[in-house]
Each structure stands twice: as C-alpha cells, then as structure tokens.
Coordinates of C-alpha atoms and ligand atoms in Angstrom, one line a residue:
M263 CA -16.6 -14.1 7.0
N264 CA -17.1 -15.4 4.0
E265 CA -17.9 -19.7 3.6
Q266 CA -16.7 -19.8 -0.4
A267 CA -13.2 -17.6 0.4
E268 CA -11.1 -19.4 -2.2
H269 CA -8.0 -21.8 -1.6
I270 CA -5.0 -21.2 -3.4
K271 CA -1.2 -23.2 -3.2
T272 CA 0.7 -20.3 -4.0
L273 CA -0.7 -16.7 -3.9
I274 CA 1.3 -14.3 -5.1
I275 CA 0.6 -10.1 -5.0
G276 CA 2.4 -8.0 -7.0
S277 CA 3.1 -8.4 -11.2
G278 CA 6.9 -7.2 -12.1
P279 CA 9.8 -9.1 -12.4
A280 CA 10.0 -10.5 -8.5
G281 CA 6.4 -11.8 -9.1
Y282 CA 6.6 -13.3 -13.0
T283 CA 10.3 -15.2 -11.9
A284 CA 8.2 -16.8 -8.0
A285 CA 5.3 -17.2 -10.6
I286 CA 7.3 -19.1 -13.6
Y287 CA 9.3 -21.3 -10.7
A288 CA 6.1 -22.0 -8.9
A289 CA 3.9 -23.3 -11.5
R290 CA 6.9 -25.3 -12.7
A291 CA 7.4 -26.2 -9.1
D292 CA 3.3 -27.6 -9.0
L293 CA 2.5 -25.1 -6.6
K294 CA -0.7 -24.2 -9.1
P295 CA 0.6 -20.2 -7.8
V296 CA -2.7 -17.6 -9.2
V297 CA -0.7 -13.7 -9.6
Y298 CA -2.9 -10.5 -8.3
T299 CA -1.3 -7.8 -10.8
G300 CA -2.0 -4.8 -8.3
L301 CA -2.9 -2.0 -10.3
E302 CA 0.4 -2.0 -11.8
P303 CA 0.4 -5.1 -14.2
G304 CA 4.0 -5.5 -15.1
G305 CA 4.7 -3.1 -12.3
Q306 CA 7.6 -0.3 -12.9
L307 CA 9.4 -1.1 -15.8
T308 CA 6.7 -1.0 -18.1
T309 CA 7.1 3.0 -17.1
T310 CA 10.5 2.7 -18.2
T311 CA 12.3 2.6 -21.8
E312 CA 15.2 1.0 -22.5
V313 CA 16.0 -2.1 -20.6
D314 CA 19.9 -2.7 -21.3
N315 CA 21.3 -4.5 -18.3
F316 CA 19.3 -7.4 -18.3
P317 CA 21.4 -10.3 -18.9
G318 CA 20.0 -12.8 -22.3
Y319 CA 19.2 -9.3 -23.7
P320 CA 22.1 -7.9 -26.0
E321 CA 20.7 -5.1 -27.8
G322 CA 18.6 -4.7 -24.5
V323 CA 14.2 -4.5 -24.2
D324 CA 12.3 -1.8 -24.0
G325 CA 10.3 -2.9 -20.1
P326 CA 6.9 -2.8 -21.4
T327 CA 7.5 -5.9 -24.0
M328 CA 9.8 -7.3 -21.7
M329 CA 6.7 -7.4 -18.5
V330 CA 4.7 -9.4 -21.5
Q331 CA 7.3 -11.8 -22.1
L332 CA 7.6 -12.6 -18.3
Q333 CA 3.9 -12.7 -17.9
Q334 CA 3.6 -15.5 -21.2
Q335 CA 6.6 -17.3 -20.2
A336 CA 5.0 -17.6 -16.8
E337 CA 1.8 -18.1 -17.9
R338 CA 3.0 -21.0 -20.5
F339 CA 3.6 -22.9 -17.5
G340 CA 0.4 -22.5 -16.1
T341 CA 0.3 -19.3 -14.0
D342 CA -3.5 -17.8 -13.5
V343 CA -2.7 -13.9 -13.6
R344 CA -5.3 -12.0 -12.4
I345 CA -6.4 -8.6 -12.8
G346 CA -7.0 -6.7 -9.1
M347 CA -5.8 -5.9 -6.1
A348 CA -4.5 -7.3 -2.7
T349 CA -6.7 -4.8 0.1
A350 CA -6.3 -6.1 2.9
V351 CA -4.8 -9.3 4.6
E352 CA -5.0 -11.8 7.8
F353 CA -2.0 -14.3 8.1
S354 CA -2.0 -17.2 10.4
K355 CA 0.8 -16.9 12.5
E356 CA 0.0 -20.8 12.9
K357 CA 3.0 -22.8 10.1
G358 CA 0.4 -24.3 7.9
G359 CA -2.0 -22.4 8.7
L360 CA -4.1 -20.3 5.9
H361 CA -3.2 -16.9 5.4
R362 CA -6.6 -14.4 4.3
V363 CA -6.4 -12.0 1.5
T364 CA -8.7 -9.9 0.5
I365 CA -8.8 -9.1 -3.0
D366 CA -10.4 -5.5 -4.4
N367 CA -12.1 -5.1 -0.9
Q368 CA -14.9 -7.9 -2.2
K369 CA -13.5 -11.0 -2.7
E370 CA -12.1 -12.7 0.1
V371 CA -8.9 -15.9 -1.1
L372 CA -7.3 -18.5 1.9
A373 CA -3.9 -19.0 0.7
E374 CA -1.0 -22.1 1.9
T375 CA 1.9 -19.7 1.0
V376 CA 2.2 -16.2 -0.1
I377 CA 4.4 -14.5 -2.1
I378 CA 4.8 -10.8 -1.7
S379 CA 6.2 -9.0 -4.8
T380 CA 4.2 -5.7 -4.2
G381 CA 6.9 -3.0 -5.7
A382 CA 8.0 0.6 -4.1
T383 CA 5.7 3.5 -5.5
A384 CA 7.0 6.7 -6.6
K385 CA 8.3 9.3 -3.6
Y386 CA 6.3 12.4 -4.2
L387 CA 8.0 15.8 -2.8
G388 CA 4.7 17.0 -0.6
L389 CA 4.6 20.8 -1.8
P390 CA 1.0 21.4 -1.5
S391 CA 1.9 23.4 -5.1
E392 CA 3.3 20.2 -6.7
Q393 CA -0.2 18.2 -5.2
R394 CA -2.6 20.5 -6.5
L395 CA -1.3 20.0 -10.1
R396 CA -0.7 16.0 -9.9
G397 CA -2.1 15.4 -13.2
G398 CA -2.5 19.0 -14.7
G399 CA 1.4 18.9 -15.8
V400 CA 3.1 17.4 -12.4
S401 CA 3.7 13.9 -13.3
A402 CA 5.8 11.6 -11.4
C403 CA 6.5 9.0 -14.8
A404 CA 7.7 10.8 -17.8
V405 CA 7.9 7.9 -19.8
C406 CA 4.2 7.3 -19.8
D407 CA 3.5 11.1 -20.0
G408 CA 6.4 13.4 -21.4
F409 CA 5.0 13.0 -24.7
F410 CA 1.6 15.7 -23.9
Y411 CA 4.6 18.0 -23.1
K412 CA 6.2 18.0 -27.6
G413 CA 8.5 20.3 -28.3
Q414 CA 7.5 22.6 -24.7
D415 CA 9.3 23.1 -21.4
V416 CA 10.5 21.3 -18.3
A417 CA 11.4 20.2 -15.9
I418 CA 12.7 17.3 -13.5
V419 CA 13.8 17.1 -10.1
G420 CA 15.7 14.3 -8.9
G421 CA 19.5 13.4 -9.4
G422 CA 19.3 9.9 -9.0
D423 CA 19.4 6.8 -12.1
T424 CA 15.7 7.7 -12.5
A425 CA 15.9 10.8 -12.9
A426 CA 19.2 11.2 -15.2
E427 CA 17.6 8.3 -17.4
E428 CA 13.9 10.7 -17.6
A429 CA 15.7 13.8 -18.4
T430 CA 17.7 12.3 -21.9
Y431 CA 14.2 10.7 -22.7
L432 CA 12.1 14.4 -22.1
A433 CA 15.2 16.2 -23.7
N434 CA 14.1 13.4 -27.2
I435 CA 11.0 14.5 -27.2
C436 CA 10.7 18.3 -24.9
S437 CA 12.3 21.5 -26.6
K438 CA 13.8 22.2 -22.9
V439 CA 14.6 20.1 -20.3
T440 CA 15.6 22.2 -16.0
M441 CA 16.7 19.0 -13.8
L442 CA 16.7 20.3 -10.6
V443 CA 20.0 18.2 -8.2
R444 CA 19.8 19.3 -4.3
K445 CA 23.1 18.7 -4.0
D446 CA 26.3 19.6 -5.3
H447 CA 26.5 16.7 -7.0
M448 CA 25.0 13.0 -8.5
R449 CA 23.8 10.2 -7.7
A450 CA 22.9 8.9 -10.3
S451 CA 26.4 6.2 -12.1
K452 CA 28.6 7.9 -14.3
A453 CA 27.6 6.6 -17.4
M454 CA 24.2 8.4 -16.9
Q455 CA 25.6 11.3 -15.5
H456 CA 27.8 11.3 -19.0
R457 CA 24.8 10.9 -20.3
V458 CA 23.2 14.4 -19.3
T459 CA 26.1 16.3 -18.9
S460 CA 26.3 15.3 -22.4
T461 CA 22.4 16.5 -23.4
P462 CA 22.6 20.4 -24.3
N463 CA 18.6 21.1 -24.0
I464 CA 19.0 19.9 -20.5
D465 CA 20.2 23.0 -18.0
L466 CA 20.9 21.1 -15.1
R467 CA 21.2 23.3 -11.7
Y468 CA 23.3 21.6 -8.5
N469 CA 21.9 23.0 -5.4
T470 CA 18.6 23.7 -6.6
E471 CA 15.2 23.1 -5.4
I472 CA 12.1 23.7 -5.7
D473 CA 10.5 26.6 -4.0
E474 CA 6.5 26.4 -5.7
V475 CA 5.0 24.8 -8.6
L476 CA 3.2 28.1 -10.4
G477 CA -0.3 27.5 -11.8
E478 CA -4.2 27.5 -11.0
Q479 CA -5.1 24.6 -13.1
V480 CA -2.3 23.6 -15.3
V481 CA 1.7 24.0 -14.7
E482 CA 2.4 27.4 -15.4
G483 CA 6.1 27.3 -14.1
L484 CA 8.6 27.0 -11.9
R485 CA 10.1 28.7 -9.2
M486 CA 14.0 27.7 -7.8
V487 CA 15.8 28.2 -5.2
N488 CA 19.3 28.1 -5.1
N489 CA 20.0 26.3 -1.1
Q490 CA 23.4 27.4 -0.9
T491 CA 22.6 31.4 -1.7
G492 CA 19.2 31.5 -1.4
E493 CA 19.0 33.0 -4.8
K494 CA 14.7 32.2 -6.4
E495 CA 14.4 32.3 -10.0
E496 CA 11.0 31.7 -12.1
I497 CA 11.2 30.3 -15.4
A498 CA 8.1 29.0 -17.5
I499 CA 7.0 24.9 -18.3
T500 CA 4.1 23.4 -19.1
G501 CA 5.4 19.9 -17.3
L502 CA 7.0 19.0 -14.0
F503 CA 8.7 15.6 -13.8
I504 CA 9.3 14.1 -10.4
A505 CA 12.2 11.3 -9.9
I506 CA 13.7 11.6 -6.5
G507 CA 12.5 8.5 -5.5
H508 CA 9.4 5.2 -4.1
K509 CA 8.1 4.0 -1.2
P510 CA 7.9 0.2 -0.6
N511 CA 4.1 -1.0 -0.8
T512 CA 3.3 -2.1 2.4
D513 CA 1.0 -0.3 4.5
I514 CA -1.8 -3.2 3.8
F515 CA 1.2 -5.5 6.4
K516 CA 2.0 -3.3 8.6
G517 CA 1.3 -4.4 12.7
Q518 CA 1.8 -7.9 11.1
L519 CA 4.9 -8.2 9.1
D520 CA 7.9 -6.1 9.9
M521 CA 9.5 -3.3 8.6
D522 CA 11.8 -1.6 8.8
E523 CA 11.6 2.6 9.5
A524 CA 11.0 3.2 5.8
G525 CA 8.1 0.6 5.9
Y526 CA 10.9 -2.1 3.5
L527 CA 9.5 -6.4 4.3
L528 CA 12.3 -7.9 6.8
T529 CA 13.0 -10.9 5.6
E530 CA 15.2 -13.7 7.3
G531 CA 18.5 -14.4 6.3
K532 CA 19.8 -14.5 2.9
S533 CA 16.5 -16.1 2.4
T534 CA 13.0 -14.5 1.6
K535 CA 11.0 -15.4 4.6
T536 CA 9.2 -13.0 6.2
N537 CA 7.9 -13.4 10.4
I538 CA 5.0 -14.7 9.3
P539 CA 5.0 -18.4 8.1
G540 CA 4.0 -19.7 4.8
V541 CA 5.1 -15.5 2.7
F542 CA 7.6 -14.6 1.5
A543 CA 9.1 -11.0 0.3
S544 CA 10.5 -10.4 -3.4
G545 CA 12.2 -7.7 -5.0
D546 CA 11.6 -4.0 -4.1
V547 CA 9.3 -3.9 -1.7
Q548 CA 12.5 -5.6 0.8
D549 CA 15.4 -4.7 -1.0
K550 CA 16.1 -1.4 -0.5
E551 CA 20.2 -1.0 -1.7
Y552 CA 19.9 -2.9 -5.0
R553 CA 16.3 -2.4 -6.6
Q554 CA 17.0 -3.9 -9.7
A555 CA 14.7 -6.1 -12.3
V556 CA 17.4 -8.6 -11.8
T557 CA 18.0 -8.7 -8.3
A558 CA 14.2 -8.7 -8.1
A559 CA 14.1 -12.2 -10.0
G560 CA 16.4 -13.6 -8.4
T561 CA 14.5 -13.4 -5.2
G562 CA 11.6 -13.7 -7.0
C563 CA 12.7 -16.9 -7.9
M564 CA 13.9 -17.8 -3.9
A565 CA 10.4 -17.1 -2.9
A566 CA 8.9 -19.6 -5.4
L567 CA 12.1 -22.1 -3.9
D568 CA 11.3 -21.5 -0.2
A569 CA 7.1 -21.6 -0.1
E570 CA 7.7 -25.3 -2.0
R571 CA 9.8 -26.1 0.8
Y572 CA 8.2 -24.8 3.1
L573 CA 4.8 -26.1 1.7
A574 CA 7.2 -29.9 1.9
T575 CA 7.3 -29.4 5.4
I576 CA 3.8 -29.5 6.1
E577 CA 1.2 -31.2 6.2
T578 CA -1.5 -29.4 3.6
P579 CA -4.6 -28.3 5.5
V580 CA -8.1 -29.1 3.8
Ligands
LIG799 P1 17.3 7.3 -5.6 O1 16.6 6.6 -4.4 O2 18.5 5.9 -6.0 O3 17.5 8.4 -6.3 C1 16.9 10.1 -5.5 C2 17.1 11.3 -6.1 O4 15.8 11.5 -5.6 C3 18.2 11.2 -5.5 O5 18.8 12.3 -5.7 C4 18.6 12.3 -4.1 O6 18.7 13.8 -3.4 C5 16.5 12.8 -4.6 N1 15.4 13.5 -3.6 C6 15.4 12.8 -2.8 N2 13.9 13.8 -1.8 C7 14.3 14.6 -2.5 C8 13.4 15.6 -2.4 N3 12.8 15.7 -1.4 N4 13.3 17.0 -3.6 C9 14.7 16.4 -4.4 N5 15.6 16.4 -4.8 C10 15.8 14.4 -3.8 O7 16.2 6.4 -7.0 P2 15.7 6.7 -8.3 O8 14.4 6.0 -8.5 O9 16.6 7.3 -8.9 O10 16.6 4.9 -8.4 C11 16.3 3.3 -7.7 C12 17.1 3.1 -8.0 O11 16.9 2.1 -9.0 C13 18.6 3.3 -7.6 O12 19.2 2.4 -7.0 C14 19.1 2.9 -8.8 O13 20.3 3.1 -9.4 C15 18.0 1.6 -9.9 N6 17.9 3.1 -11.4 C16 18.4 2.0 -12.3 C17 18.5 2.0 -13.6 C18 19.3 1.5 -15.0 O14 20.0 0.6 -14.9 N7 19.0 2.3 -16.4 C19 17.3 3.2 -14.0 C20 16.6 3.8 -13.0 C21 16.7 3.2 -11.6 P3 19.9 13.5 -2.3 O15 21.7 12.8 -3.4 O16 20.3 13.9 -2.0 O17 19.5 11.7 -1.5

C-alpha cells in the first residue's frame, strides 16, 4: 500500500517505564530504536504523585519527573522519541519478516522487531450515569483532576493501592473524601490501608457500591447502596473518582497475538517473546500480576535483549 514506508530496526510502542527501558537497552545495542509514545506520553506514572518504591530514589520521586528522566536517558543514547499512536498492525508470521505498523491511521512503518509496551488503561464501572458524567465530575485520575475539587466533597471507588493512594491525595486537597469499597476489606497493602484509616477526612465505607451518580450536566451527588443490607444513602459530592483497576491496551493486536481472556499478551516462558517472531511484549500489557514500575522496566530490558538476540539470528532484510 505504501511504497515509502519507513524502515525501522526496532520499533517500540509505548512510553512508560517498560518502553523507555527497552529503548535505553536497544539504543545502547545499536538497534536504532524509535519510540512512539501513544496518547499518554510517559504512561501511567505521569498520573501518579510520589513513587517511593523505585530503587535508586532514596527520597522518592514524583512520577512525571521520573518519566522525563527516563525519556532523557533513552534519548541520550540516540533513541528517536516521537508523539504518535500505533493504530493498526500487520505482523509477519515469518522469521525475519517485516512487521507493518500504522501510526495515527496514516503513516506506515516497517519494523524488523517490535517491542509492545502499550500498558493498561483505567477501568470504569459502566453505569450509565457514570458514563454520562465523564468529564463532568467523573474522573479516573485524582492526580490529574483532583485540583478542580479543592475544598469540596468528593468520593472515590475502589479498594486497591490506587484507590488508597488517590484517596489520601484527595484528602489533602478536598474537605471530605468518601471511599467506597465493595468488599468488607481492602486489597491495598497494609501500609496504604493504614494511611487511609489514619486520615481523618476520609469516610471509609465497606460493602458499599454506587447505585447511581446524581446530576445532569455535572456531578451533584451519589446514591450509594450497602450490598449487605440493601440500604441506600445519598450524599452530596462534586467529584467522583474511579480507581478500580486497568484494562491492557491490546485491542489492535487481537487476532494476531496470543492473549489471555482479559486481553493481557502471552509471552513464552520467562522471555518477552510473543507468538510472532520478532515481536516482544513488556510491561503491564503482559503482566497482570506485579504491575510495578520496576517490574515493567525489568521486562523492558528483557525485551530489548530478546530483540537483539533475535536480530542476531536472522539475515538483515533489505
Ligand atoms: P487492583 O486491581 O489492585 O484493585 C482494584 C480495586 O477495585 C479492588 O479493590 C477491586 O475490588 C475494586 N473493583 C474492581 N472492580 C470494581 C467494581 N466494578 N466496583 C467496585 N470496586 C471494584 O488495581 P489498582 O489500580 O489499585 O492497582 C493495580 C496494581 O498497581 C496493584 O498491583 C497495586 O499494588 C499497584 N499499585 C502500586 C502503587 C504503589 O506501590 N505506590 C500505587 C498504585 C497501584 P475487589 O478487591 O473486590 O476485587
């Protein structure tokens, strides 16, 4: 279709810790990596506050700063970082074949190796009232949008580390945070739970779900339901934050790459190899278990090494 398609040795799709770590290793191995950042350059860590568990930052680091530093480190070795989104792929099943990737529905590139680091995206509950009010007070990113609700009452849904972290973040800005956890316990780590329970302006509600988000144009309140007693209660809020986990960004790979029932890419053994020769997966897109910045970075490194070894075993295509 496109005679002029650019030829790339190592194409990296996604710019989180996995993508940039793959880029650092690939660039240093002279694989001439090109990174397409996706819609959220820097990935999920750009929407977090303090990262206290990435080795090498004794005082912690804020997510956006860490991602800028990772990008700079990748660029220092010659990585070509471009804003753009992979919108379609046509992978070659032949070893040594070129993989065709469409960027932003327009440009086509041909890649000898592809490293997929597209991460995962926030999930929503799926309630009609929640969907209607997305952008009108319903958000999946407290760090991005919390500021708009300064001094106001808000609510957050979820019982994992994200919900706990965002609840304490919001509690610093807002007057009151009602936290809805659907079970009688939280999934978050004990340390995060402790932060939640010791923050006075977080009103923690176990066994509680959303019945309906109230408001026409903007969020005005919430009707909650206790899933044990069926008792309903309405509260006035202006912001609702959804923090119930993520979905892997793999839609464009359906039918070409093996994935599990949730859409996470499957890799071979301990490697980052997908079922297509020359295509590798790293980071949250292939990891539903650990999902940490440091594990994503680790698998990014592995993907670059796997790509390097793969290229060494094939004759360079013309
Ligand atoms: P998780 O999958 O860990 O937690 C999702 C939470 O949302 C669970 O409490 C779950 O409830 C709840 N939930 C899911 N669906 C619904 C629903 N329809 N209605 C109500 N509640 C729902 O996701 P997280 O985003 O919190 O964390 C992802 C990973 O990232 C984890 O491994 C976590 O440890 C890590 N992380 C680490 C951080 C750090 O170390 N600083 C910060 C943030 C995340 P249930 O338990 O009932 O299934």
